[in-house]
Short mmCIF file of C-alpha atoms in Angstrom, two decimals:
data_model
loop_
_atom_site.label_atom_id
_atom_site.label_comp_id
_atom_site.label_asym_id
_atom_site.label_seq_id
_atom_site.Cartn_x
_atom_site.Cartn_y
_atom_site.Cartn_z
CA MET A 15 -4.08 -11.59 -25.90
CA ALA A 16 -1.59 -10.86 -28.69
CA ILE A 17 1.34 -13.23 -29.07
CA ALA A 18 4.14 -10.74 -28.58
CA THR A 19 7.30 -9.81 -26.70
CA ILE A 20 6.52 -6.61 -24.76
CA ASN A 21 9.49 -5.32 -22.79
CA PRO A 22 8.20 -4.90 -19.21
CA THR A 23 10.75 -2.23 -18.37
CA ASN A 24 9.21 0.28 -20.80
CA GLY A 25 6.03 -1.29 -22.22
CA VAL A 26 7.42 -1.27 -25.79
CA VAL A 27 6.31 -4.06 -28.16
CA GLU A 28 9.56 -5.57 -29.41
CA GLN A 29 8.23 -8.32 -31.65
CA GLU A 30 4.87 -9.79 -32.61
CA PHE A 31 4.18 -13.32 -33.80
CA GLU A 32 1.44 -14.94 -35.86
CA ALA A 33 -0.40 -17.85 -34.33
CA ILE A 34 -0.20 -21.09 -36.29
CA ASP A 35 -3.38 -22.06 -38.14
CA ALA A 36 -5.53 -25.18 -37.80
CA ALA A 37 -3.68 -26.95 -40.58
CA GLU A 38 -0.35 -26.46 -38.81
CA VAL A 39 -1.82 -27.62 -35.51
CA GLU A 40 -3.00 -30.78 -37.27
CA ARG A 41 0.42 -31.32 -38.83
CA ARG A 42 2.09 -31.04 -35.45
CA LEU A 43 -0.38 -33.38 -33.77
CA ALA A 44 0.16 -35.96 -36.51
CA LEU A 45 3.92 -35.60 -36.15
CA ALA A 46 3.66 -36.00 -32.39
CA GLN A 47 1.74 -39.25 -32.78
CA SER A 48 4.13 -40.73 -35.34
CA THR A 49 7.14 -39.66 -33.28
CA PHE A 50 5.68 -41.29 -30.18
CA GLU A 51 5.54 -44.63 -31.97
CA GLN A 52 9.28 -44.24 -32.55
CA LEU A 53 10.31 -42.70 -29.23
CA LYS A 54 8.56 -45.21 -26.97
CA SER A 55 10.78 -47.97 -28.37
CA THR A 56 14.05 -46.19 -27.61
CA SER A 57 16.00 -47.14 -24.52
CA PHE A 58 16.21 -45.23 -21.26
CA ALA A 59 19.92 -44.85 -21.90
CA GLN A 60 19.35 -43.27 -25.30
CA ARG A 61 16.80 -40.81 -23.99
CA GLY A 62 19.16 -40.00 -21.14
CA GLU A 63 21.95 -39.17 -23.58
CA TRP A 64 19.66 -36.78 -25.43
CA LEU A 65 18.60 -35.10 -22.19
CA VAL A 66 22.23 -34.55 -21.23
CA LYS A 67 22.90 -33.03 -24.63
CA ALA A 68 19.95 -30.66 -24.13
CA ALA A 69 21.45 -29.66 -20.78
CA GLU A 70 24.78 -28.97 -22.46
CA ILE A 71 23.07 -26.72 -25.02
CA LEU A 72 21.38 -24.73 -22.25
CA GLU A 73 24.65 -24.33 -20.40
CA ALA A 74 26.48 -23.23 -23.53
CA GLU A 75 23.77 -20.71 -24.40
CA VAL A 76 23.06 -19.46 -20.88
CA GLU A 77 23.87 -15.80 -21.55
CA ASP A 78 21.72 -15.37 -24.65
CA THR A 79 18.88 -17.39 -23.14
CA ALA A 80 18.97 -15.44 -19.88
CA LEU A 81 18.86 -12.16 -21.81
CA MET A 82 15.78 -13.43 -23.64
CA LEU A 83 14.04 -14.05 -20.29
CA VAL A 84 14.88 -10.52 -19.12
CA ARG A 85 13.43 -8.99 -22.28
CA GLU A 86 10.26 -11.09 -22.25
CA MET A 87 9.20 -11.00 -18.59
CA GLY A 88 11.51 -8.64 -16.71
CA LYS A 89 13.36 -11.22 -14.61
CA THR A 90 16.68 -9.91 -13.24
CA ILE A 91 19.68 -11.14 -15.20
CA VAL A 92 21.10 -12.90 -12.14
CA GLN A 93 17.90 -14.87 -11.58
CA ALA A 94 17.51 -15.51 -15.31
CA ARG A 95 20.94 -17.17 -15.46
CA GLY A 96 20.00 -19.18 -12.39
CA GLU A 97 16.79 -20.40 -14.02
CA VAL A 98 18.57 -21.58 -17.16
CA LEU A 99 21.23 -23.46 -15.19
CA LYS A 100 18.62 -24.95 -12.85
CA SER A 101 16.78 -26.23 -15.91
CA ALA A 102 19.95 -27.88 -17.17
CA LYS A 103 20.34 -29.51 -13.76
CA GLY A 104 16.79 -30.87 -14.02
CA LEU A 105 17.51 -32.41 -17.40
CA ARG A 106 20.61 -34.11 -16.03
CA PHE A 107 18.70 -35.35 -12.98
CA TYR A 108 16.15 -37.23 -15.07
CA ALA A 109 18.79 -38.53 -17.45
CA GLU A 110 20.55 -40.05 -14.46
CA HIS A 111 17.49 -41.46 -12.67
CA VAL A 112 15.02 -42.52 -15.36
CA GLN A 113 16.13 -46.15 -15.40
CA THR A 114 15.70 -46.42 -11.62
CA PHE A 115 12.44 -44.49 -11.41
CA LEU A 116 10.74 -46.52 -14.15
CA ALA A 117 12.27 -49.92 -13.50
CA ASP A 118 9.91 -52.90 -13.53
CA GLU A 119 8.62 -53.79 -10.06
CA TRP A 120 8.27 -57.52 -9.40
CA LEU A 121 6.77 -59.19 -6.34
CA GLU A 122 9.32 -61.03 -4.24
CA ASP A 123 6.75 -63.79 -3.67
CA PRO A 124 4.53 -64.08 -6.76
CA SER A 125 3.01 -67.28 -5.40
CA ALA A 126 0.91 -65.07 -3.11
CA VAL A 127 -1.12 -64.14 -6.20
CA GLY A 128 -0.90 -67.58 -7.77
CA ALA A 129 1.77 -66.69 -10.31
CA LYS A 130 5.33 -67.59 -11.19
CA GLN A 131 6.06 -63.92 -11.83
CA ALA A 132 3.94 -60.84 -11.12
CA GLY A 133 4.46 -57.12 -10.81
CA ALA A 134 4.11 -53.89 -12.70
CA ARG A 135 5.72 -51.99 -15.55
CA TYR A 136 5.69 -48.24 -16.30
CA GLN A 137 4.92 -47.35 -19.90
CA PRO A 138 4.50 -43.95 -21.62
CA LEU A 139 1.06 -42.62 -22.53
CA GLY A 140 1.75 -40.69 -25.74
CA ALA A 141 1.42 -36.97 -26.45
CA VAL A 142 1.10 -34.83 -23.32
CA LEU A 143 0.01 -31.20 -23.62
CA ALA A 144 1.66 -28.70 -21.28
CA VAL A 145 -0.04 -25.33 -20.74
CA MET A 146 2.64 -23.19 -19.14
CA PRO A 147 2.93 -19.69 -17.61
CA TRP A 148 5.42 -16.90 -18.15
CA ASN A 149 6.99 -16.46 -14.71
CA TYR A 150 9.57 -19.26 -15.04
CA PRO A 151 9.32 -19.78 -18.79
CA ILE A 152 12.24 -22.20 -19.13
CA TRP A 153 12.16 -24.05 -15.82
CA GLN A 154 8.44 -24.72 -15.65
CA ALA A 155 8.37 -26.06 -19.20
CA LEU A 156 11.41 -28.27 -18.69
CA ARG A 157 10.36 -29.65 -15.33
CA PHE A 158 7.51 -31.17 -17.32
CA ALA A 159 9.47 -31.97 -20.48
CA ALA A 160 12.42 -33.73 -18.86
CA PRO A 161 10.50 -36.49 -17.06
CA ALA A 162 7.91 -36.80 -19.82
CA LEU A 163 10.48 -37.32 -22.57
CA ALA A 164 12.64 -39.54 -20.39
CA ALA A 165 9.60 -41.79 -19.89
CA GLY A 166 9.06 -42.04 -23.65
CA ASN A 167 6.20 -39.59 -24.02
CA VAL A 168 6.18 -36.73 -26.51
CA GLY A 169 5.47 -33.16 -25.46
CA LEU A 170 3.29 -30.37 -26.84
CA LEU A 171 3.78 -26.93 -25.32
CA LYS A 172 1.20 -24.15 -25.27
CA HIS A 173 3.23 -21.39 -23.66
CA ALA A 174 2.05 -18.02 -22.34
CA SER A 175 1.45 -15.50 -25.10
CA ASN A 176 3.92 -12.97 -23.68
CA VAL A 177 6.95 -15.29 -23.91
CA PRO A 178 6.84 -16.40 -27.59
CA GLN A 179 10.60 -16.22 -28.13
CA THR A 180 11.14 -18.58 -25.21
CA ALA A 181 8.44 -20.89 -26.57
CA LEU A 182 10.11 -21.02 -29.97
CA TYR A 183 13.52 -21.61 -28.38
CA LEU A 184 12.10 -24.64 -26.57
CA ASP A 185 10.51 -25.82 -29.82
CA THR A 186 13.96 -26.63 -31.22
CA LEU A 187 15.94 -27.48 -28.09
CA PHE A 188 15.26 -31.21 -27.97
CA SER A 189 15.62 -31.87 -31.69
CA ARG A 190 18.96 -30.06 -31.55
CA ALA A 191 19.90 -32.43 -28.73
CA GLY A 192 19.15 -35.52 -30.83
CA PHE A 193 15.55 -36.38 -30.02
CA PRO A 194 13.56 -37.30 -33.14
CA ALA A 195 11.69 -34.43 -34.81
CA GLY A 196 8.31 -34.02 -33.14
CA ALA A 197 9.37 -35.28 -29.70
CA PHE A 198 8.73 -31.81 -28.28
CA GLN A 199 6.84 -29.11 -30.16
CA THR A 200 5.54 -25.65 -29.39
CA LEU A 201 1.99 -24.82 -30.43
CA LEU A 202 1.94 -21.07 -30.96
CA ILE A 203 -1.80 -20.70 -30.40
CA GLY A 204 -4.16 -18.60 -28.32
CA SER A 205 -5.94 -19.82 -25.20
CA ARG A 206 -9.20 -20.32 -27.10
CA GLU A 207 -7.61 -23.05 -29.21
CA VAL A 208 -6.46 -25.12 -26.22
CA LYS A 209 -9.81 -26.87 -25.76
CA ALA A 210 -9.74 -28.42 -29.22
CA VAL A 211 -6.18 -29.67 -28.69
CA ILE A 212 -7.12 -31.33 -25.40
CA GLU A 213 -10.09 -33.00 -27.11
CA ASP A 214 -7.94 -34.43 -29.91
CA TRP A 215 -7.57 -38.22 -29.56
CA ARG A 216 -3.81 -38.05 -29.97
CA VAL A 217 -3.39 -35.99 -26.80
CA LYS A 218 -3.46 -38.42 -23.87
CA ALA A 219 -2.96 -36.13 -20.88
CA VAL A 220 -2.56 -32.49 -19.85
CA THR A 221 -0.46 -30.62 -17.32
CA LEU A 222 -1.05 -26.98 -16.44
CA THR A 223 0.78 -24.47 -14.30
CA GLY A 224 -1.20 -21.27 -14.05
CA SER A 225 -4.21 -19.54 -12.61
CA GLU A 226 -7.11 -21.18 -10.80
CA PRO A 227 -9.63 -20.28 -13.57
CA ALA A 228 -7.32 -21.72 -16.23
CA GLY A 229 -6.96 -24.89 -14.18
CA ARG A 230 -10.70 -25.29 -13.83
CA SER A 231 -11.18 -24.89 -17.58
CA VAL A 232 -8.46 -27.36 -18.55
CA ALA A 233 -9.57 -29.91 -15.95
CA ALA A 234 -13.19 -29.68 -17.11
CA THR A 235 -12.30 -30.30 -20.74
CA ALA A 236 -9.89 -33.12 -19.92
CA GLY A 237 -12.42 -34.65 -17.54
CA GLU A 238 -15.02 -34.83 -20.30
CA GLN A 239 -12.47 -36.78 -22.35
CA ILE A 240 -11.39 -38.92 -19.35
CA LYS A 241 -7.81 -37.73 -19.67
CA LYS A 242 -5.27 -37.43 -16.88
CA THR A 243 -4.41 -33.94 -15.62
CA VAL A 244 -1.83 -32.49 -13.27
CA LEU A 245 -2.56 -28.96 -12.05
CA GLU A 246 -0.22 -26.54 -10.25
CA LEU A 247 -2.29 -23.44 -9.60
CA GLY A 248 -2.11 -20.35 -7.41
CA GLY A 249 -0.78 -20.02 -3.93
CA SER A 250 -0.99 -17.49 -1.11
CA ASP A 251 1.69 -19.17 0.91
CA PRO A 252 1.98 -18.57 4.65
CA PHE A 253 5.33 -17.72 6.24
CA LEU A 254 5.07 -18.34 9.98
CA VAL A 255 7.46 -16.70 12.46
CA LEU A 256 7.29 -18.14 15.98
CA PRO A 257 8.92 -16.89 19.23
CA SER A 258 11.97 -19.15 19.16
CA ALA A 259 12.96 -18.11 15.61
CA ASN A 260 16.12 -16.23 14.70
CA LEU A 261 14.32 -13.01 13.76
CA GLU A 262 17.15 -11.46 11.78
CA ALA A 263 17.51 -14.58 9.63
CA ALA A 264 13.74 -14.92 9.27
CA ALA A 265 13.32 -11.30 8.17
CA GLU A 266 16.16 -11.51 5.65
CA ALA A 267 14.67 -14.70 4.23
CA ALA A 268 11.22 -13.13 4.17
CA VAL A 269 12.47 -10.30 1.94
CA ARG A 270 14.10 -12.77 -0.44
CA ALA A 271 10.98 -14.95 -0.49
CA ARG A 272 8.62 -12.07 -1.26
CA LEU A 273 10.82 -10.43 -3.92
CA LEU A 274 11.96 -13.59 -5.69
CA ASN A 275 11.23 -13.34 -9.42
CA ASN A 276 9.98 -9.78 -8.89
CA GLY A 277 7.36 -11.14 -6.51
CA GLN A 278 5.85 -13.36 -9.20
CA SER A 279 6.24 -16.86 -7.81
CA CYS A 280 3.38 -19.16 -6.85
CA ILE A 281 5.38 -20.68 -4.01
CA ALA A 282 6.76 -17.43 -2.59
CA GLY A 283 5.85 -16.44 0.94
CA LYS A 284 3.02 -13.93 0.66
CA ARG A 285 1.25 -13.90 4.05
CA PHE A 286 3.64 -13.32 6.95
CA ILE A 287 2.02 -14.62 10.12
CA VAL A 288 3.95 -13.61 13.22
CA HIS A 289 3.51 -14.59 16.86
CA THR A 290 2.52 -11.55 18.92
CA ASP A 291 5.59 -11.87 21.16
CA VAL A 292 7.93 -11.14 18.25
CA TYR A 293 5.60 -9.31 15.87
CA ASP A 294 6.83 -5.75 16.41
CA LYS A 295 10.52 -6.61 16.04
CA PHE A 296 9.97 -8.76 12.97
CA ALA A 297 7.71 -6.17 11.33
CA GLU A 298 10.40 -3.52 11.76
CA LEU A 299 13.15 -5.72 10.34
CA PHE A 300 11.01 -6.94 7.45
CA ALA A 301 9.68 -3.52 6.41
CA THR A 302 13.19 -2.07 6.52
CA GLY A 303 14.54 -4.88 4.36
CA MET A 304 11.75 -4.49 1.82
CA ALA A 305 12.22 -0.69 1.70
CA ASN A 306 15.97 -1.07 1.09
CA ALA A 307 15.63 -3.58 -1.77
CA VAL A 308 16.98 -2.09 -4.99
CA MET A 309 14.35 -1.76 -7.71
CA GLY A 310 15.69 -0.94 -11.16
CA ASP A 311 17.31 -2.13 -14.37
CA PRO A 312 17.03 -5.95 -14.43
CA MET A 313 20.34 -6.09 -16.31
CA ASP A 314 22.17 -4.54 -13.33
CA PRO A 315 23.55 -7.33 -11.10
CA LYS A 316 22.80 -5.19 -8.02
CA THR A 317 19.09 -5.00 -8.81
CA VAL A 318 16.89 -7.05 -6.48
CA ILE A 319 13.56 -6.41 -8.18
CA GLY A 320 12.68 -5.51 -11.74
CA PRO A 321 9.30 -4.75 -13.32
CA LEU A 322 6.29 -6.99 -13.29
CA ALA A 323 5.83 -9.00 -16.45
CA THR A 324 2.57 -7.48 -17.70
CA GLU A 325 0.57 -4.29 -17.33
CA SER A 326 -2.53 -6.21 -16.27
CA GLY A 327 -0.54 -8.05 -13.61
CA ARG A 328 0.82 -4.78 -12.21
CA ASP A 329 -2.66 -3.27 -12.18
CA GLU A 330 -4.13 -6.26 -10.36
CA VAL A 331 -1.51 -5.96 -7.62
CA ALA A 332 -2.07 -2.21 -7.32
CA ASP A 333 -5.84 -2.74 -7.07
CA LEU A 334 -5.44 -5.26 -4.24
CA VAL A 335 -3.33 -2.78 -2.29
CA LYS A 336 -5.77 0.08 -2.93
CA ASP A 337 -8.66 -2.07 -1.71
CA ALA A 338 -6.83 -3.05 1.48
CA VAL A 339 -5.78 0.53 2.27
CA ALA A 340 -9.27 1.87 1.60
CA LYS A 341 -10.62 -0.63 4.13
CA GLY A 342 -8.10 0.33 6.81
CA ALA A 343 -4.84 -1.54 6.21
CA LYS A 344 -1.63 0.23 7.22
CA VAL A 345 1.18 0.69 4.66
CA LEU A 346 4.60 0.09 6.25
CA THR A 347 6.47 0.68 2.99
CA GLY A 348 5.70 1.02 -0.71
CA GLY A 349 2.17 0.98 -2.04
CA VAL A 350 2.47 3.60 -4.78
CA VAL A 351 2.81 2.94 -8.53
CA PRO A 352 5.91 4.77 -9.82
CA ASP A 353 5.31 7.47 -12.43
CA GLN A 354 7.49 5.96 -15.16
CA PRO A 355 7.13 3.78 -18.28
CA GLY A 356 6.89 0.02 -17.79
CA TRP A 357 5.13 -2.23 -15.33
CA TRP A 358 6.83 -1.30 -12.06
CA TYR A 359 5.57 -1.77 -8.52
CA PRO A 360 7.67 -1.20 -5.38
CA PRO A 361 8.26 -3.67 -2.56
CA THR A 362 5.23 -3.19 -0.31
CA VAL A 363 4.31 -4.32 3.20
CA LEU A 364 0.78 -4.00 4.59
CA ALA A 365 -0.26 -4.55 8.19
CA ASP A 366 -3.52 -4.55 10.17
CA LEU A 367 -5.52 -5.90 7.23
CA PRO A 368 -9.27 -6.00 7.87
CA GLU A 369 -10.96 -9.31 7.24
CA ASP A 370 -12.94 -7.96 4.29
CA ALA A 371 -9.83 -6.84 2.37
CA LEU A 372 -9.49 -8.84 -0.84
CA LEU A 373 -5.81 -9.39 -0.13
CA VAL A 374 -6.65 -11.51 2.91
CA MET A 375 -7.94 -14.31 0.70
CA GLU A 376 -6.59 -13.50 -2.79
CA GLU A 377 -3.11 -14.18 -4.16
CA ALA A 378 -0.93 -11.10 -4.68
CA PHE A 379 1.21 -11.98 -7.69
CA GLY A 380 3.72 -9.22 -7.18
CA PRO A 381 6.02 -7.74 -4.50
CA VAL A 382 3.29 -7.17 -1.87
CA ALA A 383 3.46 -8.75 1.58
CA SER A 384 0.70 -8.84 4.16
CA LEU A 385 1.51 -9.05 7.88
CA TYR A 386 -0.71 -10.82 10.43
CA ARG A 387 -0.38 -10.89 14.21
CA ALA A 388 -1.09 -14.31 15.75
CA LYS A 389 -2.01 -14.83 19.40
CA ASP A 390 -0.15 -18.14 19.61
CA THR A 391 1.03 -21.04 17.47
CA ASN A 392 -2.44 -22.50 17.05
CA ASP A 393 -3.74 -19.11 15.93
CA ALA A 394 -0.87 -18.81 13.44
CA ILE A 395 -1.80 -22.16 11.94
CA ARG A 396 -5.46 -21.12 11.80
CA ILE A 397 -4.59 -17.97 9.85
CA ALA A 398 -2.28 -19.94 7.59
CA ASN A 399 -5.02 -22.41 6.71
CA GLN A 400 -7.86 -19.91 6.26
CA THR A 401 -7.45 -19.36 2.50
CA ARG A 402 -8.60 -21.75 -0.22
CA PHE A 403 -4.97 -22.21 -1.36
CA GLY A 404 -2.52 -24.86 -0.21
CA LEU A 405 0.60 -24.83 -2.34
CA SER A 406 3.52 -24.44 0.05
CA SER A 407 4.40 -22.95 3.42
CA ALA A 408 7.34 -21.98 5.60
CA VAL A 409 7.78 -21.89 9.36
CA TRP A 410 10.58 -20.30 11.34
CA THR A 411 11.14 -21.84 14.74
CA ASN A 412 13.83 -23.46 16.86
CA ASP A 413 11.31 -25.32 18.98
CA SER A 414 10.92 -28.97 17.96
CA ALA A 415 7.36 -29.21 19.27
CA GLU A 416 6.29 -26.14 17.25
CA GLU A 417 8.05 -27.53 14.21
CA GLN A 418 6.25 -30.86 14.37
CA LEU A 419 2.88 -29.20 15.02
CA CYS A 420 3.27 -27.05 11.89
CA ILE A 421 4.46 -29.94 9.72
CA GLU A 422 1.44 -31.94 10.80
CA ARG A 423 -1.27 -29.27 10.64
CA LEU A 424 -0.42 -26.85 7.83
CA ASP A 425 -2.67 -27.50 4.82
CA ALA A 426 -0.07 -27.36 2.06
CA GLY A 427 1.81 -29.45 -0.44
CA ALA A 428 5.08 -28.62 1.32
CA VAL A 429 6.42 -27.26 4.59
CA PHE A 430 9.86 -25.65 4.71
CA VAL A 431 11.37 -25.21 8.17
CA ASN A 432 13.79 -22.30 8.63
CA GLY A 433 14.12 -21.80 4.88
CA ILE A 434 12.20 -20.39 1.93
CA THR A 435 10.14 -22.57 -0.38
CA ALA A 436 11.88 -23.71 -3.55
CA SER A 437 11.45 -26.44 -6.15
CA TYR A 438 14.09 -29.14 -6.51
CA PRO A 439 14.28 -32.00 -9.02
CA GLU A 440 14.80 -34.34 -6.08
CA LEU A 441 11.56 -33.43 -4.24
CA PRO A 442 7.87 -33.73 -5.20
CA PHE A 443 6.19 -30.41 -6.03
CA GLY A 444 2.49 -29.57 -5.97
CA GLY A 445 -0.41 -28.43 -3.84
CA VAL A 446 -3.76 -29.22 -2.26
CA LYS A 447 -7.14 -27.45 -2.12
CA ALA A 448 -7.46 -24.80 -4.86
CA SER A 449 -3.73 -24.94 -5.52
CA GLY A 450 -4.21 -28.04 -7.64
CA TYR A 451 -3.50 -31.76 -7.59
CA GLY A 452 -0.92 -34.21 -8.78
CA ARG A 453 2.82 -33.75 -8.42
CA GLU A 454 5.73 -32.66 -10.55
CA LEU A 455 9.42 -33.47 -10.06
CA ALA A 456 11.13 -36.31 -8.25
CA GLU A 457 10.13 -39.92 -8.91
CA VAL A 458 6.39 -39.28 -8.66
CA GLY A 459 6.57 -36.49 -11.24
CA MET A 460 7.95 -38.87 -13.83
CA ARG A 461 5.35 -41.52 -13.05
CA GLU A 462 2.35 -39.14 -13.35
CA PHE A 463 2.26 -39.58 -17.13
CA THR A 464 2.82 -43.30 -17.39
CA ASN A 465 0.58 -46.34 -17.51
CA LEU A 466 1.32 -48.56 -14.51
CA LYS A 467 0.61 -51.88 -16.18
CA THR A 468 0.15 -54.97 -14.04
CA VAL A 469 1.85 -58.11 -15.38
CA TRP A 470 0.93 -61.62 -14.16
CA LYS A 471 2.53 -64.83 -15.46
CA ALA A 472 1.41 -68.37 -14.67
#
């Protein structure tokens, strides 16, 4: 795939970029290693100051940065601004909490292990490679970078090839904030070059947010080198609506969940599983809300949904819908590719999906929702758990017994009750099954790329 900015609204190539060569990759790896030797000796307080400065830069440059996101992947301007400011919040969060999250942990009674003092210390690993996607090109990179740099690691970013301007912006952000040169660097390379970078001795760990095949490839290479990985992969998240739910609120939230980021969010509700007692009413409300969502110019503040980020992504979504309809699924709204330039696809709701439709088990990474009728709560949970994914989930209910049953039995990295799934710096983020392993964000996200070193003193 060419490294280029292709405007999703019209399919026009705005700017192309040359990949760096092997010599430049080597230079950047060497710089990362030498910078790590310097950065690991700096204090938590110093790193925190630099993170706050990076947050201030993002906040000061929010308009230009948001416009860059619109041009590169079609995000609406309102959501683009929100992503930039959320990223700044994440930087501030880790600046504030790093000293607490990575504080030494000493046993209250070291005599139990025959020592005068015993416990553990968190220490950085070194250079960590991040392989990141295009759908949240600032936030997903910084939710890795903030905790990694705060811990004293250095970061190497291999960003998606369709967001090169964002990748290059991030390449300078941390040095502008005061971090030593080489603390965070972008590697403008193709996917074929990633394997050699993972295998390099100076890279100590890898984190990837992306597709299931990409995760398998990265994990296999890192596993051969016995290097730590954290994977956040696909999701086909269930959105359960049970009889006691506020249906109007649930339907309004369902529209927001499915159209967030133009439908291109791993943690968005995608499969809407509704108890038979309220199915017809919810389906009507949901389909109406999806049909009324404004699709258009992402620079217009009134626009709810812009184009998909890539032509291939739009085509994959369209093919899933065609397959489902050909096998008998009913289209409640949408389902037709607009005859216009760019990578557009309308908000779409499908019902009565046959079991052999690809959409039943595959992730639709676009504004397509599938509706399922459940006989009861147990059946709803069964349908929710039937895919190989397990990233997040949502349940709408005002019955405490139903709520606890879903929290306990849904196979997912998160359960949101009467709300839509989101990522917060304060909460762990990640999945189970084919949605990956390990966690980002919160305290655990910072500790993923540290050496928990036991210390025992006689």
